[in-house]
Amino acid sequence: MPLLPTNYLPANDLPRVFDADLRYPVDLHMHSTASDGALTPTELVALCATRGLTHLALTDHDTMDGIEEASAAAQLAGLCLVPGCELSTRWQGINIHVVALMPGGLQGSLVEGLEQQRVARIKRAEVIAERLEKMGLPNALEKAREQAGSDRPLGRPDFARALVAEGLVADWAGAFKRYLGSGKKGDVKAHWPEISDAVAWVVASGGVAVLAHPLRYGLTRRKRGLLMDTFLAAGGQSVELVSGQQNPDSTRDLARQLVERGLYASMGSDFHFPGSHAAPGSMSLIPRTAAPPIWQHPRLVHLRDAPSGMLGPGS
């Protein structure tokens, strides 16, 4: 096993409170080829090991298809894997993401919920393809499928790669700026569930619902608070206090909003592919805060001292 970077705390020293600006060998928001990531679950786990992580979650978009492969890789690498996924939801007409951490694996009402999400993604991809064809990308669905390299439901990143391959834009950023970003023709609003419904799936299925990257939705502080109130009322339990790189002042202010509501603090890089601005375990420091770490949640507290490869209680 590689040595932990000197600015990481050892796994067995994960704190019961965040009392200093430190880094932890934990990343609870990452993606693989099971959705729109560039690395297979096995490759992702291997990269996490080389970067000194000890606890990780695979949270592909609206699917847990990569968990079995990731679990086997985690056991071989001596890492603790938390099964999960990232659910697309709606709140006041805004697309909001909820990370589902599922220590007991996929079960309960989340099974039907993910099937509902799969169908929504397929229909959404068909509409995106139709619009992009009118904008100059012929056979858009087939070209995006080639980029995906599998039969999983397609997402906007697959169409972005197709646009780059066809020479219509220079890079990924250009594809979103011109065709796929918020408000553009390729930004198709799928029939995602209301956030309260998605949170209910997670909680009823033995999981912990985490509000993903709350600082990225362009909300005012007041409206972000209203979102958290809705999330909390539905049974949501945690918020990503840190998601990738953030302004320290914004992070401290977000921490105050968590404390006011008694929410647990989670963390994740939202890693998708090597060479991007994010890497496994790469995120801003967690500030001193009274918001409890997510591994103190009753459904996840066993992970604090979990043996390698552990998926859930007693496994």
Coordinates of C-alpha atoms in Angstrom, one line a residue:
M1 CA 0.0 0.0 0.0
P2 CA 1.3 3.5 -0.8
L3 CA 2.1 5.9 2.0
L4 CA -0.6 8.4 2.8
P5 CA 0.3 12.0 1.8
T6 CA 1.6 13.9 4.8
N7 CA -1.4 16.2 4.9
Y8 CA -3.8 13.3 5.2
L9 CA -4.9 12.0 8.6
P10 CA -4.6 8.1 9.0
A11 CA -7.9 6.3 8.5
N12 CA -8.0 5.2 12.2
D13 CA -7.8 8.8 13.2
L14 CA -10.9 10.0 11.4
P15 CA -12.3 12.5 13.8
R16 CA -15.6 12.5 15.6
V17 CA -15.6 16.3 15.1
F18 CA -13.9 18.6 12.5
D19 CA -11.7 20.6 14.7
A20 CA -9.0 21.9 12.3
D21 CA -8.3 22.5 8.6
L22 CA -7.1 19.1 7.7
R23 CA -7.4 16.6 4.8
Y24 CA -8.9 13.1 5.2
P25 CA -8.3 10.0 3.2
V26 CA -12.0 10.0 2.3
D27 CA -13.8 10.7 -1.0
L28 CA -17.6 10.0 -1.1
H29 CA -18.5 11.2 -4.5
M30 CA -16.9 9.8 -7.7
H31 CA -17.9 8.4 -11.1
S32 CA -16.8 5.5 -13.3
T33 CA -17.7 4.2 -16.8
A34 CA -20.9 2.8 -15.3
S35 CA -22.2 6.4 -15.9
D36 CA -20.2 9.2 -17.4
G37 CA -16.7 8.7 -15.9
A38 CA -13.6 7.8 -17.9
L39 CA -12.2 5.0 -15.7
T40 CA -13.7 1.6 -15.0
P41 CA -14.6 0.9 -11.4
T42 CA -11.4 -1.2 -11.1
E43 CA -9.3 1.6 -12.5
L44 CA -10.9 4.1 -10.3
V45 CA -10.2 2.1 -7.2
A46 CA -6.6 1.6 -8.2
L47 CA -6.2 5.3 -8.7
C48 CA -7.7 6.0 -5.2
A49 CA -5.2 3.5 -3.7
T50 CA -2.3 5.3 -5.3
R51 CA -3.6 8.6 -4.0
G52 CA -3.7 7.3 -0.4
L53 CA -7.4 7.1 0.1
T54 CA -8.8 4.6 2.5
H55 CA -12.5 5.2 2.3
L56 CA -14.4 5.9 -0.9
A57 CA -17.8 5.8 -2.5
L58 CA -18.7 5.0 -6.1
T59 CA -21.6 7.3 -6.9
D60 CA -22.4 7.0 -10.6
H61 CA -25.4 8.9 -12.0
D62 CA -28.7 7.0 -11.4
T63 CA -27.1 3.6 -11.3
M64 CA -25.2 1.2 -9.1
D65 CA -24.1 -1.1 -11.9
G66 CA -20.4 -0.6 -11.1
I67 CA -20.6 -1.4 -7.4
E68 CA -19.9 -5.2 -7.7
E69 CA -16.7 -4.6 -9.7
A70 CA -15.6 -1.8 -7.5
S71 CA -16.2 -3.9 -4.4
A72 CA -13.9 -6.7 -5.7
A73 CA -11.2 -4.1 -6.5
A74 CA -11.5 -2.4 -3.1
Q75 CA -11.0 -5.7 -1.3
L76 CA -7.9 -6.5 -3.3
A77 CA -6.6 -2.9 -2.7
G78 CA -7.4 -3.0 1.0
L79 CA -9.8 0.0 0.8
C80 CA -13.2 0.5 2.3
L81 CA -16.0 1.0 -0.3
V82 CA -19.3 2.5 0.4
P83 CA -21.9 1.6 -2.3
G84 CA -23.8 4.6 -3.7
C85 CA -25.2 6.5 -6.6
E86 CA -26.0 10.1 -7.5
L87 CA -29.7 10.8 -8.2
S88 CA -31.0 13.5 -10.5
T89 CA -34.0 15.3 -8.9
R90 CA -36.1 18.5 -9.2
W91 CA -36.7 21.3 -6.8
Q92 CA -38.6 24.5 -7.8
G93 CA -37.7 23.7 -11.4
I94 CA -34.0 23.4 -10.7
N95 CA -32.0 20.2 -11.3
I96 CA -30.6 19.2 -7.9
H97 CA -28.4 16.1 -7.3
V98 CA -28.7 13.8 -4.2
V99 CA -25.9 11.3 -3.4
A100 CA -27.3 8.1 -2.0
L101 CA -24.8 6.3 0.3
M102 CA -26.1 2.7 0.6
P103 CA -24.1 0.7 3.2
G104 CA -26.4 -2.3 2.7
G105 CA -26.2 -2.1 -1.1
L106 CA -29.1 -1.6 -3.6
Q107 CA -32.3 -2.7 -2.1
G108 CA -35.9 -1.6 -1.2
S109 CA -37.7 1.2 -3.1
L110 CA -34.4 2.5 -4.6
V111 CA -34.5 -0.5 -7.0
E112 CA -37.7 0.8 -8.6
G113 CA -36.4 4.4 -8.3
L114 CA -33.3 3.6 -10.3
E115 CA -35.3 1.9 -13.0
Q116 CA -37.5 5.0 -13.3
Q117 CA -34.3 7.1 -13.6
R118 CA -32.9 4.8 -16.3
V119 CA -36.1 5.2 -18.4
A120 CA -36.0 9.0 -17.9
R121 CA -32.3 9.1 -19.1
I122 CA -33.1 7.1 -22.2
K123 CA -35.9 9.4 -23.2
R124 CA -33.8 12.5 -22.4
A125 CA -30.9 11.3 -24.6
E126 CA -33.3 10.8 -27.6
V127 CA -34.5 14.4 -27.3
I128 CA -30.9 15.7 -26.9
A129 CA -29.9 13.7 -30.1
E130 CA -32.8 15.1 -32.0
R131 CA -31.9 18.7 -31.1
L132 CA -28.2 18.3 -31.8
E133 CA -28.9 16.8 -35.3
K134 CA -30.8 20.0 -36.1
M135 CA -27.7 21.9 -35.0
G136 CA -25.3 20.0 -37.2
L137 CA -24.4 16.7 -35.5
P138 CA -25.6 13.9 -37.8
N139 CA -26.6 10.6 -36.3
A140 CA -26.1 12.1 -32.9
L141 CA -27.4 9.2 -30.9
E142 CA -25.2 6.7 -32.6
K143 CA -22.1 8.9 -32.3
A144 CA -22.7 9.5 -28.6
R145 CA -23.2 5.7 -28.1
E146 CA -19.8 5.2 -29.8
Q147 CA -18.3 7.6 -27.2
A148 CA -19.9 5.8 -24.3
G149 CA -18.6 2.5 -25.4
S150 CA -21.4 0.6 -23.7
D151 CA -25.2 0.3 -23.7
R152 CA -25.7 2.3 -20.5
P153 CA -28.1 5.3 -20.7
L154 CA -26.4 8.3 -22.4
G155 CA -25.6 11.6 -20.7
R156 CA -24.6 15.0 -21.9
P157 CA -20.9 14.2 -21.5
D158 CA -21.2 11.5 -24.2
F159 CA -22.8 14.0 -26.6
A160 CA -20.0 16.5 -25.7
R161 CA -17.3 13.9 -26.6
A162 CA -19.2 13.3 -29.9
L163 CA -19.3 17.0 -30.7
V164 CA -15.5 17.2 -30.1
A165 CA -14.9 14.1 -32.2
E166 CA -16.9 15.6 -35.1
G167 CA -14.8 18.8 -34.9
L168 CA -17.8 21.0 -34.1
V169 CA -16.1 22.2 -30.9
A170 CA -12.5 22.2 -29.8
D171 CA -13.1 20.6 -26.4
W172 CA -15.5 19.5 -23.7
A173 CA -15.9 23.0 -22.2
G174 CA -16.8 24.4 -25.7
A175 CA -19.4 21.7 -26.1
F176 CA -21.2 22.7 -23.0
K177 CA -20.7 26.4 -23.6
R178 CA -22.2 26.2 -27.1
Y179 CA -24.6 23.2 -27.1
L180 CA -25.2 21.4 -23.8
G181 CA -24.8 23.8 -20.9
S182 CA -27.6 25.4 -18.8
G183 CA -30.1 27.2 -21.1
K184 CA -28.6 25.8 -24.3
K185 CA -30.6 23.7 -26.8
G186 CA -29.0 20.4 -25.6
D187 CA -29.8 21.1 -22.0
V188 CA -32.9 18.9 -21.9
K189 CA -34.9 18.8 -18.7
A190 CA -35.8 15.2 -18.0
H191 CA -38.8 14.2 -15.9
W192 CA -36.7 13.7 -12.8
P193 CA -38.5 13.0 -9.5
E194 CA -39.1 15.7 -6.9
I195 CA -36.2 15.8 -4.4
S196 CA -38.5 14.7 -1.6
D197 CA -39.4 11.5 -3.5
A198 CA -35.8 10.6 -4.3
V199 CA -34.8 11.2 -0.6
A200 CA -37.6 9.0 0.5
W201 CA -36.3 6.1 -1.8
V202 CA -32.8 6.4 -0.2
V203 CA -33.9 6.6 3.5
A204 CA -36.5 3.9 3.2
S205 CA -33.9 1.6 1.6
G206 CA -31.4 1.9 4.5
G207 CA -29.3 4.6 3.0
V208 CA -28.1 8.1 3.9
A209 CA -29.2 10.9 1.6
V210 CA -26.6 13.6 0.9
L211 CA -27.3 16.9 -0.8
A212 CA -24.6 17.1 -3.5
H213 CA -22.5 20.2 -4.2
P214 CA -24.9 22.9 -2.9
L215 CA -22.7 25.8 -3.8
R216 CA -22.9 24.9 -7.6
Y217 CA -26.6 25.7 -8.2
G218 CA -26.2 29.4 -8.3
L219 CA -28.6 29.9 -5.4
T220 CA -28.7 32.8 -3.0
R221 CA -27.9 32.0 0.6
R222 CA -31.6 32.3 1.5
K223 CA -32.7 30.0 -1.3
R224 CA -30.0 27.5 -0.5
G225 CA -31.4 27.5 3.0
L226 CA -34.9 26.8 1.7
L227 CA -33.5 23.9 -0.4
M228 CA -31.8 22.4 2.7
D229 CA -35.1 22.8 4.7
T230 CA -37.0 20.9 2.0
F231 CA -34.3 18.3 1.9
L232 CA -34.3 17.9 5.7
A233 CA -38.0 17.7 5.9
A234 CA -38.0 14.9 3.4
G235 CA -35.6 12.9 5.5
G236 CA -32.3 14.1 4.1
Q237 CA -29.4 13.7 6.6
S238 CA -26.2 15.2 5.2
V239 CA -24.8 17.8 2.8
E240 CA -21.5 17.9 0.9
L241 CA -19.7 20.6 2.9
V242 CA -16.9 20.3 0.5
S243 CA -17.2 19.3 -3.2
G244 CA -13.9 19.7 -5.1
Q245 CA -12.3 23.2 -4.7
Q246 CA -14.3 25.9 -3.0
N247 CA -13.9 29.4 -1.7
P248 CA -13.0 29.0 2.0
D249 CA -15.4 31.8 3.1
S250 CA -18.3 30.1 1.2
T251 CA -17.4 26.8 2.8
R252 CA -17.4 28.3 6.3
D253 CA -20.8 30.0 5.6
L254 CA -22.2 26.7 4.3
A255 CA -20.9 25.0 7.5
R256 CA -23.0 27.4 9.5
Q257 CA -26.1 26.5 7.6
L258 CA -25.5 22.8 8.3
V259 CA -25.0 23.4 12.0
E260 CA -28.2 25.4 12.2
R261 CA -30.1 22.4 10.8
G262 CA -28.3 19.6 12.5
L263 CA -27.0 18.1 9.2
Y264 CA -24.0 15.9 8.8
A265 CA -21.1 17.1 6.7
S266 CA -19.9 15.0 3.8
M267 CA -17.1 15.5 1.3
G268 CA -16.3 14.4 -2.3
S269 CA -14.3 15.3 -5.3
D270 CA -17.0 14.6 -7.9
F271 CA -14.2 13.0 -9.9
H272 CA -15.1 12.0 -13.5
F273 CA -11.8 11.7 -15.5
P274 CA -8.1 12.1 -15.2
G275 CA -6.7 15.5 -16.3
S276 CA -9.8 17.4 -15.1
H277 CA -9.8 20.0 -12.3
A278 CA -10.7 17.2 -9.8
A279 CA -8.9 14.1 -8.8
P280 CA -9.9 11.4 -6.2
G281 CA -9.4 13.0 -2.8
S282 CA -8.8 16.4 -4.3
M283 CA -10.9 18.9 -2.5
S284 CA -10.8 22.0 -0.3
L285 CA -10.0 21.7 3.4
I286 CA -12.8 20.9 5.8
P287 CA -13.0 23.9 8.2
R288 CA -13.4 23.8 12.0
T289 CA -17.1 23.2 12.5
A290 CA -19.7 21.7 14.8
A291 CA -21.3 19.9 11.9
P292 CA -20.6 16.2 12.6
P293 CA -18.7 14.1 10.0
I294 CA -20.9 11.9 7.9
W295 CA -19.1 8.8 9.2
Q296 CA -20.7 9.6 12.6
H297 CA -24.2 9.0 11.2
P298 CA -25.7 5.8 12.8
R299 CA -26.0 4.1 9.4
L300 CA -22.3 4.8 8.6
V301 CA -20.5 4.9 11.9
H302 CA -19.2 1.4 11.4
L303 CA -17.1 2.6 8.4
R304 CA -14.9 4.6 10.8
D305 CA -13.1 1.4 11.8
A306 CA -14.2 -0.8 8.8
P307 CA -12.0 -3.5 7.5
S308 CA -11.0 -3.3 3.9
G309 CA -13.6 -4.0 1.3
M310 CA -16.4 -3.6 3.8
L311 CA -19.8 -2.8 2.2
G312 CA -22.1 -2.7 5.1
P313 CA -22.8 -3.8 8.7
G314 CA -21.7 -7.3 9.2
S315 CA -20.4 -7.9 5.7

